[in-house]
mmCIF file of C-alpha atoms and ligand atoms in Angstrom:
data_model
loop_
_atom_site.group_PDB
_atom_site.id
_atom_site.type_symbol
_atom_site.label_atom_id
_atom_site.label_comp_id
_atom_site.label_asym_id
_atom_site.label_seq_id
_atom_site.Cartn_x
_atom_site.Cartn_y
_atom_site.Cartn_z
ATOM 1 C CA UNK A 1 116.210 112.444 24.931
ATOM 2 C CA UNK A 2 118.958 113.861 27.821
ATOM 3 C CA UNK A 3 117.171 114.226 31.336
ATOM 4 C CA UNK A 4 118.147 116.572 33.705
ATOM 5 C CA UNK A 5 118.248 117.029 37.698
ATOM 6 C CA UNK A 6 117.081 119.766 39.563
ATOM 7 C CA UNK A 7 116.294 122.024 36.625
ATOM 8 C CA UNK A 8 115.204 125.498 37.969
ATOM 9 C CA UNK A 9 112.431 126.014 36.981
ATOM 10 C CA UNK A 10 112.033 130.178 37.605
ATOM 11 C CA UNK A 11 112.340 131.130 33.844
ATOM 12 C CA UNK A 12 109.869 128.780 33.028
ATOM 13 C CA UNK A 13 106.341 129.929 35.039
ATOM 14 C CA UNK A 14 104.991 132.770 34.368
ATOM 15 C CA UNK A 15 104.865 133.499 38.305
ATOM 16 C CA UNK A 16 109.190 133.793 38.578
ATOM 17 C CA UNK A 17 108.865 131.430 41.361
ATOM 18 C CA UNK A 18 112.034 129.408 42.835
ATOM 19 C CA UNK A 19 110.817 126.083 42.460
ATOM 20 C CA UNK A 20 112.851 122.821 41.061
ATOM 21 C CA UNK A 21 111.647 119.580 39.002
ATOM 22 C CA UNK A 22 114.052 117.065 40.189
ATOM 23 C CA UNK A 23 113.462 115.022 36.941
ATOM 24 C CA UNK A 24 112.956 117.580 33.352
ATOM 25 C CA UNK A 25 113.148 116.806 29.885
ATOM 26 C CA UNK A 26 112.809 118.862 26.604
ATOM 27 C CA UNK A 27 111.122 117.037 23.956
ATOM 28 C CA UNK A 28 111.068 118.582 20.426
ATOM 29 C CA UNK A 29 109.537 115.597 18.423
ATOM 30 C CA UNK A 30 107.054 113.209 19.446
ATOM 31 C CA UNK A 31 109.640 110.142 19.373
ATOM 32 C CA UNK A 32 111.098 111.883 22.535
ATOM 33 C CA UNK A 33 107.660 112.508 23.739
ATOM 34 C CA UNK A 34 106.842 108.533 23.647
ATOM 35 C CA UNK A 35 110.488 108.073 25.234
ATOM 36 C CA UNK A 36 110.287 110.537 28.049
ATOM 37 C CA UNK A 37 106.618 109.478 29.132
ATOM 38 C CA UNK A 38 107.890 105.697 28.917
ATOM 39 C CA UNK A 39 111.080 106.378 31.270
ATOM 40 C CA UNK A 40 108.142 108.254 33.480
ATOM 41 C CA UNK A 41 106.594 104.795 33.620
ATOM 42 C CA UNK A 42 108.287 102.203 34.301
ATOM 43 C CA UNK A 43 110.120 104.994 36.472
ATOM 44 C CA UNK A 44 106.813 105.278 38.509
ATOM 45 C CA UNK A 45 107.286 108.924 38.789
ATOM 46 C CA UNK A 46 104.280 111.837 38.426
ATOM 47 C CA UNK A 47 104.151 113.191 35.072
ATOM 48 C CA UNK A 48 103.874 117.647 34.445
ATOM 49 C CA UNK A 49 103.278 118.547 31.804
ATOM 50 C CA UNK A 50 104.630 122.362 30.615
ATOM 51 C CA UNK A 51 104.226 124.896 27.707
ATOM 52 C CA UNK A 52 105.149 128.108 28.319
ATOM 53 C CA UNK A 53 104.223 127.900 32.482
ATOM 54 C CA UNK A 54 101.764 131.219 32.388
ATOM 55 C CA UNK A 55 98.842 129.014 33.652
ATOM 56 C CA UNK A 56 99.952 127.410 36.554
ATOM 57 C CA UNK A 57 100.631 127.717 39.796
ATOM 58 C CA UNK A 58 104.048 125.953 41.159
ATOM 59 C CA UNK A 59 103.962 125.424 45.102
ATOM 60 C CA UNK A 60 106.644 123.179 45.834
ATOM 61 C CA UNK A 61 109.784 122.222 43.913
ATOM 62 C CA UNK A 62 108.196 119.377 41.512
ATOM 63 C CA UNK A 63 108.605 115.229 41.874
ATOM 64 C CA UNK A 64 107.719 113.157 39.143
ATOM 65 C CA UNK A 65 109.364 113.946 35.095
ATOM 66 C CA UNK A 66 108.853 117.657 34.077
ATOM 67 C CA UNK A 67 108.227 117.728 30.341
ATOM 68 C CA UNK A 68 108.821 120.715 28.674
ATOM 69 C CA UNK A 69 106.955 120.674 25.083
ATOM 70 C CA UNK A 70 108.450 122.437 22.022
ATOM 71 C CA UNK A 71 107.382 120.120 18.937
ATOM 72 C CA UNK A 72 107.180 123.261 16.355
ATOM 73 C CA UNK A 73 105.861 123.669 13.359
ATOM 74 C CA UNK A 74 102.634 125.316 11.144
ATOM 75 C CA UNK A 75 101.185 125.327 7.822
ATOM 76 C CA UNK A 76 98.239 125.626 6.325
ATOM 77 C CA UNK A 77 96.665 122.603 5.659
ATOM 78 C CA UNK A 78 94.183 123.111 2.906
ATOM 79 C CA UNK A 79 91.168 125.413 1.696
ATOM 80 C CA UNK A 80 87.710 124.446 1.040
ATOM 81 C CA UNK A 81 84.677 126.902 -0.090
ATOM 82 C CA UNK A 82 83.816 128.362 3.569
ATOM 83 C CA UNK A 83 86.810 127.315 5.369
ATOM 84 C CA UNK A 84 90.702 128.047 6.080
ATOM 85 C CA UNK A 85 92.616 124.542 7.835
ATOM 86 C CA UNK A 86 95.801 125.194 9.600
ATOM 87 C CA UNK A 87 97.909 122.895 11.670
ATOM 88 C CA UNK A 88 100.016 123.960 14.851
ATOM 89 C CA UNK A 89 102.348 122.280 16.585
ATOM 90 C CA UNK A 90 101.634 122.214 20.607
ATOM 91 C CA UNK A 91 105.634 124.419 20.869
ATOM 92 C CA UNK A 92 104.661 127.151 18.833
ATOM 93 C CA UNK A 93 104.325 130.405 20.639
ATOM 94 C CA UNK A 94 100.120 131.458 20.649
ATOM 95 C CA UNK A 95 100.952 135.483 19.639
ATOM 96 C CA UNK A 96 103.622 134.509 17.458
ATOM 97 C CA UNK A 97 100.675 131.424 15.629
ATOM 98 C CA UNK A 98 98.518 134.416 15.585
ATOM 99 C CA UNK A 99 100.763 137.427 13.901
ATOM 100 C CA UNK A 100 101.227 133.475 11.562
ATOM 101 C CA UNK A 101 97.316 133.616 10.519
ATOM 102 C CA UNK A 102 97.339 137.443 9.733
ATOM 103 C CA UNK A 103 100.440 137.157 7.988
ATOM 104 C CA UNK A 104 99.355 134.211 6.397
ATOM 105 C CA UNK A 105 96.005 136.392 4.991
ATOM 106 C CA UNK A 106 94.247 134.221 7.124
ATOM 107 C CA UNK A 107 92.434 137.132 9.873
ATOM 108 C CA UNK A 108 89.851 135.123 12.665
ATOM 109 C CA UNK A 109 92.118 134.997 15.956
ATOM 110 C CA UNK A 110 93.372 138.413 15.879
ATOM 111 C CA UNK A 111 91.087 139.118 18.896
ATOM 112 C CA UNK A 112 93.716 136.713 20.917
ATOM 113 C CA UNK A 113 96.457 138.218 19.952
ATOM 114 C CA UNK A 114 99.228 139.356 22.953
ATOM 115 C CA UNK A 115 97.962 135.506 25.550
ATOM 116 C CA UNK A 116 101.236 134.339 26.831
ATOM 117 C CA UNK A 117 101.557 130.794 26.266
ATOM 118 C CA UNK A 118 101.648 127.364 24.015
ATOM 119 C CA UNK A 119 99.636 126.952 20.639
ATOM 120 C CA UNK A 120 99.122 122.380 22.803
ATOM 121 C CA UNK A 121 98.241 124.581 25.689
ATOM 122 C CA UNK A 122 95.247 127.396 23.920
ATOM 123 C CA UNK A 123 91.877 123.786 24.552
ATOM 124 C CA UNK A 124 92.973 123.066 28.016
ATOM 125 C CA UNK A 125 91.179 125.922 29.082
ATOM 126 C CA UNK A 126 89.864 127.277 25.682
ATOM 127 C CA UNK A 127 91.641 130.808 25.764
ATOM 128 C CA UNK A 128 89.168 133.623 25.454
ATOM 129 C CA UNK A 129 89.912 137.069 24.990
ATOM 130 C CA UNK A 130 87.746 139.980 23.555
ATOM 131 C CA UNK A 131 84.151 137.928 22.800
ATOM 132 C CA UNK A 132 86.542 134.535 21.479
ATOM 133 C CA UNK A 133 87.171 131.939 22.563
ATOM 134 C CA UNK A 134 89.691 129.095 21.031
ATOM 135 C CA UNK A 135 87.298 126.712 20.341
ATOM 136 C CA UNK A 136 85.259 128.422 18.150
ATOM 137 C CA UNK A 137 87.966 127.657 15.347
ATOM 138 C CA UNK A 138 89.305 124.500 16.813
ATOM 139 C CA UNK A 139 88.113 121.962 14.573
ATOM 140 C CA UNK A 140 90.321 118.960 16.337
ATOM 141 C CA UNK A 141 93.214 118.067 18.594
ATOM 142 C CA UNK A 142 95.473 115.628 18.397
ATOM 143 C CA UNK A 143 96.833 113.819 21.163
ATOM 144 C CA UNK A 144 98.775 111.548 22.710
ATOM 145 C CA UNK A 145 96.553 109.685 25.632
ATOM 146 C CA UNK A 146 97.852 108.596 28.487
ATOM 147 C CA UNK A 147 95.461 105.956 29.194
ATOM 148 C CA UNK A 148 95.491 104.202 25.912
ATOM 149 C CA UNK A 149 98.894 103.885 25.637
ATOM 150 C CA UNK A 150 99.900 100.282 25.200
ATOM 151 C CA UNK A 151 96.758 100.189 22.274
ATOM 152 C CA UNK A 152 97.427 101.504 18.679
ATOM 153 C CA UNK A 153 94.937 104.327 19.993
ATOM 154 C CA UNK A 154 96.854 105.940 21.666
ATOM 155 C CA UNK A 155 97.753 109.251 19.604
ATOM 156 C CA UNK A 156 94.319 110.117 18.056
ATOM 157 C CA UNK A 157 92.454 113.184 17.382
ATOM 158 C CA UNK A 158 89.469 115.038 19.150
ATOM 159 C CA UNK A 159 87.135 116.400 17.091
ATOM 160 C CA UNK A 160 86.139 120.033 18.641
ATOM 161 C CA UNK A 161 82.785 118.257 20.126
ATOM 162 C CA UNK A 162 84.550 115.271 22.054
ATOM 163 C CA UNK A 163 87.105 118.536 23.896
ATOM 164 C CA UNK A 164 83.874 120.224 24.973
ATOM 165 C CA UNK A 165 84.632 123.430 25.345
ATOM 166 C CA UNK A 166 83.346 125.970 27.947
ATOM 167 C CA UNK A 167 83.840 129.311 29.724
ATOM 168 C CA UNK A 168 87.325 128.186 30.414
ATOM 169 C CA UNK A 169 86.828 124.950 29.985
ATOM 170 C CA UNK A 170 87.247 121.967 28.094
ATOM 171 C CA UNK A 171 87.841 117.929 29.175
ATOM 172 C CA UNK A 172 91.374 118.000 29.039
ATOM 173 C CA UNK A 173 90.641 119.893 32.157
ATOM 174 C CA UNK A 174 87.737 117.194 33.159
ATOM 175 C CA UNK A 175 90.733 114.423 32.920
ATOM 176 C CA UNK A 176 93.873 116.147 33.910
ATOM 177 C CA UNK A 177 96.820 114.049 33.544
ATOM 178 C CA UNK A 178 95.027 112.456 30.902
ATOM 179 C CA UNK A 179 95.717 113.446 27.429
ATOM 180 C CA UNK A 180 98.930 115.510 25.675
ATOM 181 C CA UNK A 181 98.021 117.954 23.171
ATOM 182 C CA UNK A 182 100.554 117.562 20.567
ATOM 183 C CA UNK A 183 98.434 119.635 18.075
ATOM 184 C CA UNK A 184 95.884 121.313 17.446
ATOM 185 C CA UNK A 185 93.969 122.079 13.555
ATOM 186 C CA UNK A 186 91.853 125.082 13.160
ATOM 187 C CA UNK A 187 89.308 125.144 11.163
ATOM 188 C CA UNK A 188 88.707 129.077 10.394
ATOM 189 C CA UNK A 189 85.405 130.355 8.254
ATOM 190 C CA UNK A 190 86.780 131.793 4.998
ATOM 191 C CA UNK A 191 84.540 135.214 5.031
ATOM 192 C CA UNK A 192 86.087 137.315 7.342
ATOM 193 C CA UNK A 193 84.722 140.071 9.681
ATOM 194 C CA UNK A 194 85.624 142.242 12.213
ATOM 195 C CA UNK A 195 84.491 140.180 15.750
ATOM 196 C CA UNK A 196 83.994 143.739 17.697
ATOM 197 C CA UNK A 197 81.485 141.972 20.624
ATOM 198 C CA UNK A 198 83.412 143.036 23.592
ATOM 199 C CA UNK A 199 82.413 147.026 24.257
ATOM 200 C CA UNK A 200 86.001 148.206 25.133
ATOM 201 C CA UNK A 201 87.572 146.810 21.436
ATOM 202 C CA UNK A 202 84.024 148.346 20.138
ATOM 203 C CA UNK A 203 84.896 151.738 21.974
ATOM 204 C CA UNK A 204 88.241 151.950 20.671
ATOM 205 C CA UNK A 205 86.964 151.339 16.639
ATOM 206 C CA UNK A 206 83.768 153.755 17.685
ATOM 207 C CA UNK A 207 85.556 156.309 15.533
ATOM 208 C CA UNK A 208 87.740 154.579 12.934
ATOM 209 C CA UNK A 209 85.054 152.405 11.161
ATOM 210 C CA UNK A 210 85.763 148.744 9.119
ATOM 211 C CA UNK A 211 88.705 148.378 11.175
ATOM 212 C CA UNK A 212 91.121 145.457 8.972
ATOM 213 C CA UNK A 213 92.044 142.468 11.165
ATOM 214 C CA UNK A 214 95.700 143.875 11.769
ATOM 215 C CA UNK A 215 93.401 147.180 13.342
ATOM 216 C CA UNK A 216 92.406 144.469 15.646
ATOM 217 C CA UNK A 217 95.109 142.821 16.424
ATOM 218 C CA UNK A 218 97.075 145.868 17.043
ATOM 219 C CA UNK A 219 94.001 147.186 19.013
ATOM 220 C CA UNK A 220 93.977 144.599 21.008
ATOM 221 C CA UNK A 221 97.676 144.745 22.293
ATOM 222 C CA UNK A 222 97.111 148.289 23.143
ATOM 223 C CA UNK A 223 94.765 147.562 25.600
ATOM 224 C CA UNK A 224 96.164 144.452 26.945
ATOM 225 C CA UNK A 225 99.350 146.602 26.823
ATOM 226 C CA UNK A 226 97.910 149.238 28.863
ATOM 227 C CA UNK A 227 96.103 146.397 30.886
ATOM 228 C CA UNK A 228 98.162 143.751 32.246
ATOM 229 C CA UNK A 229 101.206 143.109 33.526
ATOM 230 C CA UNK A 230 104.369 141.823 32.036
ATOM 231 C CA UNK A 231 105.394 138.903 33.480
ATOM 232 C CA UNK A 232 108.922 139.825 32.785
ATOM 233 C CA UNK A 233 109.019 142.275 34.306
ATOM 234 C CA UNK A 234 105.749 141.622 37.410
ATOM 235 C CA UNK A 235 105.779 137.778 37.611
ATOM 236 C CA UNK A 236 101.461 136.753 37.167
ATOM 237 C CA UNK A 237 98.968 134.181 35.835
ATOM 238 C CA UNK A 238 96.699 136.513 33.784
ATOM 239 C CA UNK A 239 93.289 136.921 35.840
ATOM 240 C CA UNK A 240 93.830 134.667 38.640
ATOM 241 C CA UNK A 241 89.426 134.183 39.217
ATOM 242 C CA UNK A 242 87.483 133.040 36.732
ATOM 243 C CA UNK A 243 84.159 135.114 36.543
ATOM 244 C CA UNK A 244 81.730 133.332 38.251
ATOM 245 C CA UNK A 245 78.564 132.377 36.155
ATOM 246 C CA UNK A 246 75.509 133.046 38.865
ATOM 247 C CA UNK A 247 70.638 132.333 38.000
ATOM 248 C CA UNK A 248 68.742 135.269 37.531
ATOM 249 C CA UNK A 249 67.917 135.208 40.788
ATOM 250 C CA UNK A 250 71.410 135.656 42.583
ATOM 251 C CA UNK A 251 71.867 138.457 40.003
ATOM 252 C CA UNK A 252 68.847 140.455 40.984
ATOM 253 C CA UNK A 253 68.999 139.662 44.509
ATOM 254 C CA UNK A 254 73.080 141.475 44.083
ATOM 255 C CA UNK A 255 72.566 143.770 42.214
ATOM 256 C CA UNK A 256 69.399 145.675 43.829
ATOM 257 C CA UNK A 257 72.011 145.484 47.163
ATOM 258 C CA UNK A 258 74.909 146.729 44.787
ATOM 259 C CA UNK A 259 73.822 148.712 42.206
ATOM 260 C CA UNK A 260 76.411 149.625 39.797
ATOM 261 C CA UNK A 261 76.908 145.663 39.942
ATOM 262 C CA UNK A 262 79.625 144.824 37.143
ATOM 263 C CA UNK A 263 77.594 141.128 34.558
ATOM 264 C CA UNK A 264 77.419 140.146 31.288
ATOM 265 C CA UNK A 265 73.917 137.693 30.492
ATOM 266 C CA UNK A 266 74.920 134.682 29.042
ATOM 267 C CA UNK A 267 71.602 133.888 27.340
ATOM 268 C CA UNK A 268 70.094 130.680 29.144
ATOM 269 C CA UNK A 269 71.287 127.271 29.834
ATOM 270 C CA UNK A 270 69.422 124.320 30.912
ATOM 271 C CA UNK A 271 67.215 126.359 30.952
ATOM 272 C CA UNK A 272 67.557 128.628 33.331
ATOM 273 C CA UNK A 273 69.197 132.346 32.402
ATOM 274 C CA UNK A 274 72.774 133.084 33.321
ATOM 275 C CA UNK A 275 74.696 135.944 34.329
ATOM 276 C CA UNK A 276 78.608 136.310 34.102
ATOM 277 C CA UNK A 277 79.953 138.603 37.083
ATOM 278 C CA UNK A 278 83.306 140.411 37.001
ATOM 279 C CA UNK A 279 85.478 138.995 39.184
ATOM 280 C CA UNK A 280 88.250 142.425 39.110
ATOM 281 C CA UNK A 281 84.630 144.564 40.211
ATOM 282 C CA UNK A 282 83.501 142.447 42.854
ATOM 283 C CA UNK A 283 87.454 142.156 44.017
ATOM 284 C CA UNK A 284 87.926 145.924 43.974
ATOM 285 C CA UNK A 285 85.307 146.452 45.304
ATOM 286 C CA UNK A 286 86.345 144.828 48.468
ATOM 287 C CA UNK A 287 89.326 147.091 48.551
ATOM 288 C CA UNK A 288 92.257 144.388 47.467
ATOM 289 C CA UNK A 289 93.215 146.264 44.410
ATOM 290 C CA UNK A 290 97.582 147.507 45.149
ATOM 291 C CA UNK A 291 96.708 145.307 48.327
ATOM 292 C CA UNK A 292 100.143 143.869 49.195
ATOM 293 C CA UNK A 293 101.133 140.691 51.509
ATOM 294 C CA UNK A 294 104.218 140.097 52.243
ATOM 295 C CA UNK A 295 105.726 139.756 48.890
ATOM 296 C CA UNK A 296 102.733 139.262 46.450
ATOM 297 C CA UNK A 297 100.076 140.914 46.543
ATOM 298 C CA UNK A 298 96.810 142.541 43.726
ATOM 299 C CA UNK A 299 98.333 144.517 40.553
ATOM 300 C CA UNK A 300 97.360 147.829 40.775
ATOM 301 C CA UNK A 301 95.660 148.234 37.692
ATOM 302 C CA UNK A 302 93.497 145.231 38.098
ATOM 303 C CA UNK A 303 92.186 143.476 40.584
ATOM 304 C CA UNK A 304 92.095 140.268 39.096
ATOM 305 C CA UNK A 305 95.891 139.656 38.517
ATOM 306 C CA UNK A 306 97.840 138.581 41.341
ATOM 307 C CA UNK A 307 101.180 139.422 41.025
ATOM 308 C CA UNK A 308 104.986 138.520 42.991
ATOM 309 C CA UNK A 309 106.966 141.079 43.511
ATOM 310 C CA UNK A 310 109.927 139.680 44.043
ATOM 311 C CA UNK A 311 111.017 136.651 46.297
ATOM 312 C CA UNK A 312 107.050 135.569 47.303
ATOM 313 C CA UNK A 313 106.088 132.030 46.873
ATOM 314 C CA UNK A 314 103.195 130.027 45.375
ATOM 315 C CA UNK A 315 102.219 128.862 49.225
ATOM 316 C CA UNK A 316 102.248 132.807 49.717
ATOM 317 C CA UNK A 317 99.954 133.590 46.758
ATOM 318 C CA UNK A 318 97.468 130.582 47.772
ATOM 319 C CA UNK A 319 97.437 132.569 51.091
ATOM 320 C CA UNK A 320 96.446 136.273 49.504
ATOM 321 C CA UNK A 321 94.210 134.138 47.528
ATOM 322 C CA UNK A 322 92.298 132.643 50.002
ATOM 323 C CA UNK A 323 91.823 136.117 52.226
ATOM 324 C CA UNK A 324 90.695 137.527 49.094
ATOM 325 C CA UNK A 325 88.565 134.563 48.427
ATOM 326 C CA UNK A 326 86.754 134.572 51.835
ATOM 327 C CA UNK A 327 85.981 138.384 51.759
ATOM 328 C CA UNK A 328 84.196 137.697 48.416
ATOM 329 C CA UNK A 329 81.943 134.825 49.955
ATOM 330 C CA UNK A 330 81.153 137.232 52.848
ATOM 331 C CA UNK A 331 80.279 139.852 51.048
ATOM 332 C CA UNK A 332 78.451 138.809 48.018
ATOM 333 C CA UNK A 333 78.069 135.323 48.699
ATOM 334 C CA UNK A 334 79.398 134.314 45.685
ATOM 335 C CA UNK A 335 82.149 131.354 45.221
ATOM 336 C CA UNK A 336 85.770 132.153 42.902
ATOM 337 C CA UNK A 337 87.130 129.632 41.018
ATOM 338 C CA UNK A 338 91.010 129.733 40.823
ATOM 339 C CA UNK A 339 91.790 129.488 37.478
ATOM 340 C CA UNK A 340 95.896 128.049 37.460
ATOM 341 C CA UNK A 341 96.358 124.952 36.999
ATOM 342 C CA UNK A 342 98.026 123.744 40.716
ATOM 343 C CA UNK A 343 101.299 121.800 40.055
ATOM 344 C CA UNK A 344 101.705 119.232 41.634
ATOM 345 C CA UNK A 345 97.815 118.845 42.076
HETATM 346 C C1 FAD B 401 99.700 138.413 31.468
HETATM 347 C C2 FAD B 401 98.678 137.044 31.287
HETATM 348 C C3 FAD B 401 97.682 137.126 30.292
HETATM 349 C C4 FAD B 401 96.919 135.837 29.803
HETATM 350 N N1 FAD B 401 95.604 136.949 29.965
HETATM 351 C C5 FAD B 401 94.261 135.500 29.320
HETATM 352 C C6 FAD B 401 93.767 135.632 28.402
HETATM 353 O O1 FAD B 401 93.372 136.242 27.839
HETATM 354 N N2 FAD B 401 92.859 134.561 27.998
HETATM 355 C C7 FAD B 401 93.513 133.087 28.537
HETATM 356 O O2 FAD B 401 92.353 132.365 29.010
HETATM 357 N N3 FAD B 401 94.374 133.028 29.449
HETATM 358 C C8 FAD B 401 95.319 134.336 30.068
HETATM 359 N N4 FAD B 401 96.675 133.638 30.169
HETATM 360 C C9 FAD B 401 96.183 132.643 30.538
HETATM 361 C C10 FAD B 401 97.565 131.612 29.927
HETATM 362 O O3 FAD B 401 98.842 132.404 28.911
HETATM 363 C C11 FAD B 401 96.955 130.587 29.250
HETATM 364 O O4 FAD B 401 95.967 129.808 29.584
HETATM 365 C C12 FAD B 401 97.999 129.384 27.538
HETATM 366 O O5 FAD B 401 97.276 128.902 27.852
HETATM 367 C C13 FAD B 401 98.652 129.128 28.736
HETATM 368 O O6 FAD B 401 99.869 127.975 28.789
HETATM 369 P P1 FAD B 401 100.821 127.806 28.985
HETATM 370 O O7 FAD B 401 101.432 127.313 27.475
HETATM 371 O O8 FAD B 401 101.904 128.564 29.239
HETATM 372 O O9 FAD B 401 99.709 126.638 29.557
HETATM 373 P P2 FAD B 401 101.429 126.123 30.387
HETATM 374 O O10 FAD B 401 100.718 127.255 31.513
HETATM 375 O O11 FAD B 401 102.481 126.073 30.984
HETATM 376 O O12 FAD B 401 99.821 125.300 31.691
HETATM 377 C C14 FAD B 401 98.767 125.189 31.400
HETATM 378 C C15 FAD B 401 98.458 123.840 31.544
HETATM 379 O O13 FAD B 401 97.783 123.348 30.593
HETATM 380 C C16 FAD B 401 98.869 122.377 31.111
HETATM 381 N N5 FAD B 401 99.803 122.183 29.558
HETATM 382 C C17 FAD B 401 100.238 122.690 28.523
HETATM 383 N N6 FAD B 401 100.400 122.052 27.271
HETATM 384 C C18 FAD B 401 100.108 120.658 27.539
HETATM 385 C C19 FAD B 401 99.820 119.974 26.387
HETATM 386 N N7 FAD B 401 100.430 120.505 25.442
HETATM 387 N N8 FAD B 401 99.119 119.167 25.998
HETATM 388 C C20 FAD B 401 98.428 118.552 27.528
HETATM 389 N N9 FAD B 401 97.881 119.759 28.689
HETATM 390 C C21 FAD B 401 99.809 120.152 28.530
HETATM 391 C C22 FAD B 401 99.541 122.116 31.804
HETATM 392 O O14 FAD B 401 100.152 120.725 32.404
HETATM 393 C C23 FAD B 401 98.871 122.705 32.647
HETATM 394 O O15 FAD B 401 98.632 121.719 33.417
HETATM 395 C C24 FAD B 401 97.519 134.544 30.543
HETATM 396 C C25 FAD B 401 97.910 134.528 31.259
HETATM 397 C C26 FAD B 401 98.921 135.825 31.444
HETATM 398 C C27 FAD B 401 100.498 135.579 32.017
#
């Protein structure tokens, strides 16, 4: 285990902010991970866990110890009549893993192709896209529990139920800095059917019936590449805001005022009909698409994505985000929630 000092994080955060970690370590095995955690505790330092850096907003240099998880490995564990179990270590690249499952004739994750980042981070916000959330196919998650370090159960397994997956949420966001995910186990149904529940994907295949999993994978990659900026070209963290969920009464009231409102019914939760409003539409309608504030701005093709045009900082993005939040609240009475996780918290 080698600690590096004042380590540059520019290439390890997808916004491309020029920030540093006071102390930084890359870990490739669980023994090194434990040693790194122990080092931070012995020196009374906060710990920051970093995967691919594609869902974080680093707003100042990171004090304490930044642990870059690079645990690698993936394998098929077993097959029952109904499911295939697959293990993947936290440091594996998510998109490459999805491609590997298809190459090994294990379809099911193709709707989540091209999401940047690592497999270990996938359960953190229950990544989702094109009609699928990763929590649907997660069987369990191996973690190091920082609150039980002195006990035997420090390394343990959380079941899918324990993970408490909901829209862009999980136990890992509820208890930030408690668990370090080291491995994820997937249980993928053996009987495969193309998931075309997302309208854009359904339209794509309107005249191409019965697509294979590879076709869906290619379609998702094509649509995403058209709509989202490549972080290597234009710094960003994907969607900057969640789609706000509102009650039926609020939805109907807004619909009356804004007949073009884009929203999706979410079914009944706790006895209440809920609707998800398209945050991108709300922001776009307020004229923000392509808006620039100094070195940062709103992506010209998708209003939900905030970008660093070069030389911007986390504080610049926060200023822009606040401007947007205030406007959305004033016009629609709706509060937007930020998706990328603040580092430091
Ligand atoms: C262009 C673009 C498109 C995107 N599209 C989508 C999308 O369609 N759907 C979607 O859901 N997300 C999307 N995202 C967001 C992002 O890709 C995902 O949230 C991804 O899972 C983040 O992975 P990461 O390894 O980069 O995590 P990081 O950004 O490194 O970390 C994110 C958070 O997870 C924590 N963390 C990371 N690894 C671990 C671990 N092993 N154990 C414990 N905590 C950990 C970090 O401390 C941090 O709090 C997009 C991002 C970009 C840039």
